[in-house]
Amino acid sequence: MDACGDRFDGAWEWLSVAIEEAQEGRWVRDALERQVIEDIRAATNALHGGRLAPFTEDLWHVRIGRIANWAGVIRLAARAGGWELQPVVGQRPPRPAGMAELLSGIYAVGEQGEQWMKQLLRGGRPPPEDEIAKAEGFLTGPGSIEDLERFFYD
């Protein structure tokens, strides 16, 4: 599998483990964690007007920028809560899992967006359409990070 595919697989695994821990009651978010999730949602509003990903009618810079913005938001969230982001590629998420693992999974996709943006700004070609579509689908739309609050029962 390619590096981008490994990154997406790792992101889904880390996210899934954290959500499973919450749904099984092994991780109950505290007030800070709830507020951070709300702040992430506010800061990453994709402004897609209800359209479903992929956003093929948008410019490459807009699409990739929308993904890349997640990286900075997640770094700020991790700093605010004192959580350490971990690399997800080739790593199993630790158990018990919680906010650090959740943020690490999301960060992996945003960080990929940052790499794509740097490449694009240097005059490089945009990444393959299917990779951008996977990132957009991970972050926005039904069953995505955009719906994150629905995964918690606390």
PDB file of C-alpha atoms in Angstrom:
ATOM      1  CA  MET A   1       0.000   0.000   0.000  1.00  0.00           C
ATOM      2  CA  ASP A   2       1.169   3.553  -0.618  1.00  0.00           C
ATOM      3  CA  ALA A   3       2.105   5.973   2.149  1.00  0.00           C
ATOM      4  CA  CYS A   4      -1.106   7.969   1.766  1.00  0.00           C
ATOM      5  CA  GLY A   5      -3.207   4.812   1.989  1.00  0.00           C
ATOM      6  CA  ASP A   6      -1.311   3.746   5.106  1.00  0.00           C
ATOM      7  CA  ARG A   7      -1.955   7.165   6.640  1.00  0.00           C
ATOM      8  CA  PHE A   8      -5.709   6.941   5.990  1.00  0.00           C
ATOM      9  CA  ASP A   9      -5.891   3.377   7.304  1.00  0.00           C
ATOM     10  CA  GLY A  10      -4.043   4.410  10.465  1.00  0.00           C
ATOM     11  CA  ALA A  11      -6.262   7.449  10.906  1.00  0.00           C
ATOM     12  CA  TRP A  12      -9.420   5.338  10.711  1.00  0.00           C
ATOM     13  CA  GLU A  13      -8.006   2.753  13.115  1.00  0.00           C
ATOM     14  CA  TRP A  14      -6.987   5.312  15.757  1.00  0.00           C
ATOM     15  CA  LEU A  15     -10.268   7.179  15.431  1.00  0.00           C
ATOM     16  CA  SER A  16     -12.271   3.951  15.634  1.00  0.00           C
ATOM     17  CA  VAL A  17     -10.483   2.728  18.753  1.00  0.00           C
ATOM     18  CA  ALA A  18     -11.086   6.034  20.560  1.00  0.00           C
ATOM     19  CA  ILE A  19     -14.765   6.057  19.586  1.00  0.00           C
ATOM     20  CA  GLU A  20     -15.142   2.413  20.624  1.00  0.00           C
ATOM     21  CA  GLU A  21     -13.614   3.211  24.016  1.00  0.00           C
ATOM     22  CA  ALA A  22     -16.144   6.032  24.451  1.00  0.00           C
ATOM     23  CA  GLN A  23     -19.112   3.966  23.302  1.00  0.00           C
ATOM     24  CA  GLU A  24     -18.160   1.095  25.600  1.00  0.00           C
ATOM     25  CA  GLY A  25     -17.867   3.497  28.531  1.00  0.00           C
ATOM     26  CA  ARG A  26     -14.128   3.063  29.041  1.00  0.00           C
ATOM     27  CA  TRP A  27     -13.523   6.692  28.055  1.00  0.00           C
ATOM     28  CA  VAL A  28     -15.938   9.283  29.360  1.00  0.00           C
ATOM     29  CA  ARG A  29     -15.056  12.725  28.138  1.00  0.00           C
ATOM     30  CA  ASP A  30     -14.547  15.412  30.699  1.00  0.00           C
ATOM     31  CA  ALA A  31     -15.709  19.016  30.331  1.00  0.00           C
ATOM     32  CA  LEU A  32     -12.445  20.100  28.664  1.00  0.00           C
ATOM     33  CA  GLU A  33     -12.630  17.293  26.103  1.00  0.00           C
ATOM     34  CA  ARG A  34     -16.239  18.145  25.273  1.00  0.00           C
ATOM     35  CA  GLN A  35     -15.347  21.809  24.801  1.00  0.00           C
ATOM     36  CA  VAL A  36     -12.342  20.964  22.617  1.00  0.00           C
ATOM     37  CA  ILE A  37     -14.568  18.858  20.331  1.00  0.00           C
ATOM     38  CA  GLU A  38     -16.977  21.803  20.056  1.00  0.00           C
ATOM     39  CA  ASP A  39     -14.087  24.178  19.290  1.00  0.00           C
ATOM     40  CA  ILE A  40     -12.724  21.839  16.623  1.00  0.00           C
ATOM     41  CA  ARG A  41     -16.135  21.695  14.977  1.00  0.00           C
ATOM     42  CA  ALA A  42     -16.428  25.496  15.017  1.00  0.00           C
ATOM     43  CA  ALA A  43     -12.908  26.036  13.662  1.00  0.00           C
ATOM     44  CA  THR A  44     -13.172  23.502  10.859  1.00  0.00           C
ATOM     45  CA  ASN A  45     -16.529  24.404   9.369  1.00  0.00           C
ATOM     46  CA  ALA A  46     -16.024  23.202   5.821  1.00  0.00           C
ATOM     47  CA  LEU A  47     -18.503  25.732   4.389  1.00  0.00           C
ATOM     48  CA  HIS A  48     -19.712  23.152   1.894  1.00  0.00           C
ATOM     49  CA  GLY A  49     -23.325  24.286   2.036  1.00  0.00           C
ATOM     50  CA  GLY A  50     -24.583  20.773   2.647  1.00  0.00           C
ATOM     51  CA  ARG A  51     -22.910  19.311  -0.427  1.00  0.00           C
ATOM     52  CA  LEU A  52     -21.434  15.865   0.005  1.00  0.00           C
ATOM     53  CA  ALA A  53     -17.756  15.147  -0.587  1.00  0.00           C
ATOM     54  CA  PRO A  54     -15.917  14.992  -2.891  1.00  0.00           C
ATOM     55  CA  PHE A  55     -16.072  18.676  -3.698  1.00  0.00           C
ATOM     56  CA  THR A  56     -14.954  18.306  -7.296  1.00  0.00           C
ATOM     57  CA  GLU A  57     -16.394  21.665  -8.378  1.00  0.00           C
ATOM     58  CA  ASP A  58     -14.074  23.530  -5.987  1.00  0.00           C
ATOM     59  CA  LEU A  59     -10.550  24.648  -6.923  1.00  0.00           C
ATOM     60  CA  TRP A  60      -7.626  22.405  -5.901  1.00  0.00           C
ATOM     61  CA  HIS A  61      -6.289  25.058  -3.528  1.00  0.00           C
ATOM     62  CA  VAL A  62      -9.651  25.304  -1.786  1.00  0.00           C
ATOM     63  CA  ARG A  63     -10.067  21.548  -1.485  1.00  0.00           C
ATOM     64  CA  ILE A  64      -6.566  20.917  -0.224  1.00  0.00           C
ATOM     65  CA  GLY A  65      -6.636  24.000   2.007  1.00  0.00           C
ATOM     66  CA  ARG A  66      -9.853  22.776   3.615  1.00  0.00           C
ATOM     67  CA  ILE A  67      -8.071  19.501   4.508  1.00  0.00           C
ATOM     68  CA  ALA A  68      -4.815  21.158   5.579  1.00  0.00           C
ATOM     69  CA  ASN A  69      -6.613  23.537   7.962  1.00  0.00           C
ATOM     70  CA  TRP A  70      -7.472  20.553  10.140  1.00  0.00           C
ATOM     71  CA  ALA A  71      -3.803  20.005  10.986  1.00  0.00           C
ATOM     72  CA  GLY A  72      -3.373  23.421  12.596  1.00  0.00           C
ATOM     73  CA  VAL A  73      -6.664  23.175  14.461  1.00  0.00           C
ATOM     74  CA  ILE A  74      -5.763  19.753  15.848  1.00  0.00           C
ATOM     75  CA  ARG A  75      -2.283  20.919  16.899  1.00  0.00           C
ATOM     76  CA  LEU A  76      -3.859  23.826  18.787  1.00  0.00           C
ATOM     77  CA  ALA A  77      -6.441  21.526  20.389  1.00  0.00           C
ATOM     78  CA  ALA A  78      -3.735  19.099  21.505  1.00  0.00           C
ATOM     79  CA  ARG A  79      -1.688  21.919  23.024  1.00  0.00           C
ATOM     80  CA  ALA A  80      -4.729  23.367  24.771  1.00  0.00           C
ATOM     81  CA  GLY A  81      -5.507  20.072  26.448  1.00  0.00           C
ATOM     82  CA  GLY A  82      -1.957  18.885  27.001  1.00  0.00           C
ATOM     83  CA  TRP A  83      -2.443  15.841  24.747  1.00  0.00           C
ATOM     84  CA  GLU A  84       0.487  14.502  22.753  1.00  0.00           C
ATOM     85  CA  LEU A  85      -0.147  13.693  19.102  1.00  0.00           C
ATOM     86  CA  GLN A  86       1.263  10.347  17.996  1.00  0.00           C
ATOM     87  CA  PRO A  87       2.152   9.075  14.521  1.00  0.00           C
ATOM     88  CA  VAL A  88      -0.482   6.593  13.369  1.00  0.00           C
ATOM     89  CA  VAL A  89       1.193   4.984  10.363  1.00  0.00           C
ATOM     90  CA  GLY A  90       2.328   1.488  11.274  1.00  0.00           C
ATOM     91  CA  GLN A  91       1.357   1.999  14.918  1.00  0.00           C
ATOM     92  CA  ARG A  92      -1.416   0.340  16.888  1.00  0.00           C
ATOM     93  CA  PRO A  93      -3.393   2.742  19.037  1.00  0.00           C
ATOM     94  CA  PRO A  94      -2.785   2.185  22.741  1.00  0.00           C
ATOM     95  CA  ARG A  95      -5.572   1.078  25.015  1.00  0.00           C
ATOM     96  CA  PRO A  96      -7.162   2.574  26.874  1.00  0.00           C
ATOM     97  CA  ALA A  97      -7.653   5.171  24.188  1.00  0.00           C
ATOM     98  CA  GLY A  98      -9.010   8.651  24.615  1.00  0.00           C
ATOM     99  CA  MET A  99      -8.615  12.194  23.402  1.00  0.00           C
ATOM    100  CA  ALA A 100      -4.934  11.921  22.407  1.00  0.00           C
ATOM    101  CA  GLU A 101      -5.658   8.930  20.174  1.00  0.00           C
ATOM    102  CA  LEU A 102      -8.742  10.560  18.680  1.00  0.00           C
ATOM    103  CA  LEU A 103      -6.814  13.730  17.857  1.00  0.00           C
ATOM    104  CA  SER A 104      -3.857  11.745  16.492  1.00  0.00           C
ATOM    105  CA  GLY A 105      -6.124   9.943  14.034  1.00  0.00           C
ATOM    106  CA  ILE A 106      -7.685  13.167  12.798  1.00  0.00           C
ATOM    107  CA  TYR A 107      -4.320  14.904  12.662  1.00  0.00           C
ATOM    108  CA  ALA A 108      -2.890  12.292  10.307  1.00  0.00           C
ATOM    109  CA  VAL A 109      -5.356  13.335   7.596  1.00  0.00           C
ATOM    110  CA  GLY A 110      -4.858  17.070   8.162  1.00  0.00           C
ATOM    111  CA  GLU A 111      -1.096  16.626   8.078  1.00  0.00           C
ATOM    112  CA  GLN A 112      -1.446  14.897   4.706  1.00  0.00           C
ATOM    113  CA  GLY A 113      -3.349  17.952   3.508  1.00  0.00           C
ATOM    114  CA  GLU A 114      -0.475  20.179   4.637  1.00  0.00           C
ATOM    115  CA  GLN A 115       1.966  18.055   2.652  1.00  0.00           C
ATOM    116  CA  TRP A 116      -0.242  18.272  -0.426  1.00  0.00           C
ATOM    117  CA  MET A 117      -0.528  22.049  -0.063  1.00  0.00           C
ATOM    118  CA  LYS A 118       3.253  22.492   0.191  1.00  0.00           C
ATOM    119  CA  GLN A 119       3.662  20.408  -2.955  1.00  0.00           C
ATOM    120  CA  LEU A 120       0.994  22.404  -4.789  1.00  0.00           C
ATOM    121  CA  LEU A 121       2.463  25.764  -3.741  1.00  0.00           C
ATOM    122  CA  ARG A 122       5.896  24.684  -5.024  1.00  0.00           C
ATOM    123  CA  GLY A 123       4.312  24.249  -8.437  1.00  0.00           C
ATOM    124  CA  GLY A 124       3.789  20.509  -8.118  1.00  0.00           C
ATOM    125  CA  ARG A 125       0.853  18.577  -9.395  1.00  0.00           C
ATOM    126  CA  PRO A 126      -2.173  18.028  -7.209  1.00  0.00           C
ATOM    127  CA  PRO A 127      -2.487  14.595  -5.615  1.00  0.00           C
ATOM    128  CA  PRO A 128      -4.681  11.960  -7.226  1.00  0.00           C
ATOM    129  CA  GLU A 129      -8.373  12.797  -7.094  1.00  0.00           C
ATOM    130  CA  ASP A 130      -9.235   9.625  -5.167  1.00  0.00           C
ATOM    131  CA  GLU A 131      -6.815  10.542  -2.357  1.00  0.00           C
ATOM    132  CA  ILE A 132      -8.328  13.994  -1.941  1.00  0.00           C
ATOM    133  CA  ALA A 133     -11.802  12.463  -2.036  1.00  0.00           C
ATOM    134  CA  LYS A 134     -10.839  10.014   0.756  1.00  0.00           C
ATOM    135  CA  ALA A 135      -9.580  12.865   2.919  1.00  0.00           C
ATOM    136  CA  GLU A 136     -12.687  14.938   2.240  1.00  0.00           C
ATOM    137  CA  GLY A 137     -14.899  11.949   3.051  1.00  0.00           C
ATOM    138  CA  PHE A 138     -13.008  11.317   6.292  1.00  0.00           C
ATOM    139  CA  LEU A 139     -13.467  14.916   7.430  1.00  0.00           C
ATOM    140  CA  THR A 140     -16.884  15.935   6.084  1.00  0.00           C
ATOM    141  CA  GLY A 141     -20.287  14.425   5.541  1.00  0.00           C
ATOM    142  CA  PRO A 142     -22.319  11.647   7.125  1.00  0.00           C
ATOM    143  CA  GLY A 143     -20.305   9.296   9.345  1.00  0.00           C
ATOM    144  CA  SER A 144     -17.253  11.552   9.228  1.00  0.00           C
ATOM    145  CA  ILE A 145     -15.349  13.715  11.678  1.00  0.00           C
ATOM    146  CA  GLU A 146     -17.920  16.400  10.961  1.00  0.00           C
ATOM    147  CA  ASP A 147     -20.423  14.092  12.742  1.00  0.00           C
ATOM    148  CA  LEU A 148     -18.012  13.369  15.588  1.00  0.00           C
ATOM    149  CA  GLU A 149     -20.321  14.519  18.371  1.00  0.00           C
ATOM    150  CA  ARG A 150     -22.882  11.869  17.380  1.00  0.00           C
ATOM    151  CA  PHE A 151     -20.398   9.090  18.184  1.00  0.00           C
ATOM    152  CA  PHE A 152     -20.341   9.990  21.884  1.00  0.00           C
ATOM    153  CA  TYR A 153     -23.030   8.926  24.337  1.00  0.00           C
ATOM    154  CA  ASP A 154     -21.845  10.968  27.338  1.00  0.00           C
TER     155      ASP A 154
END
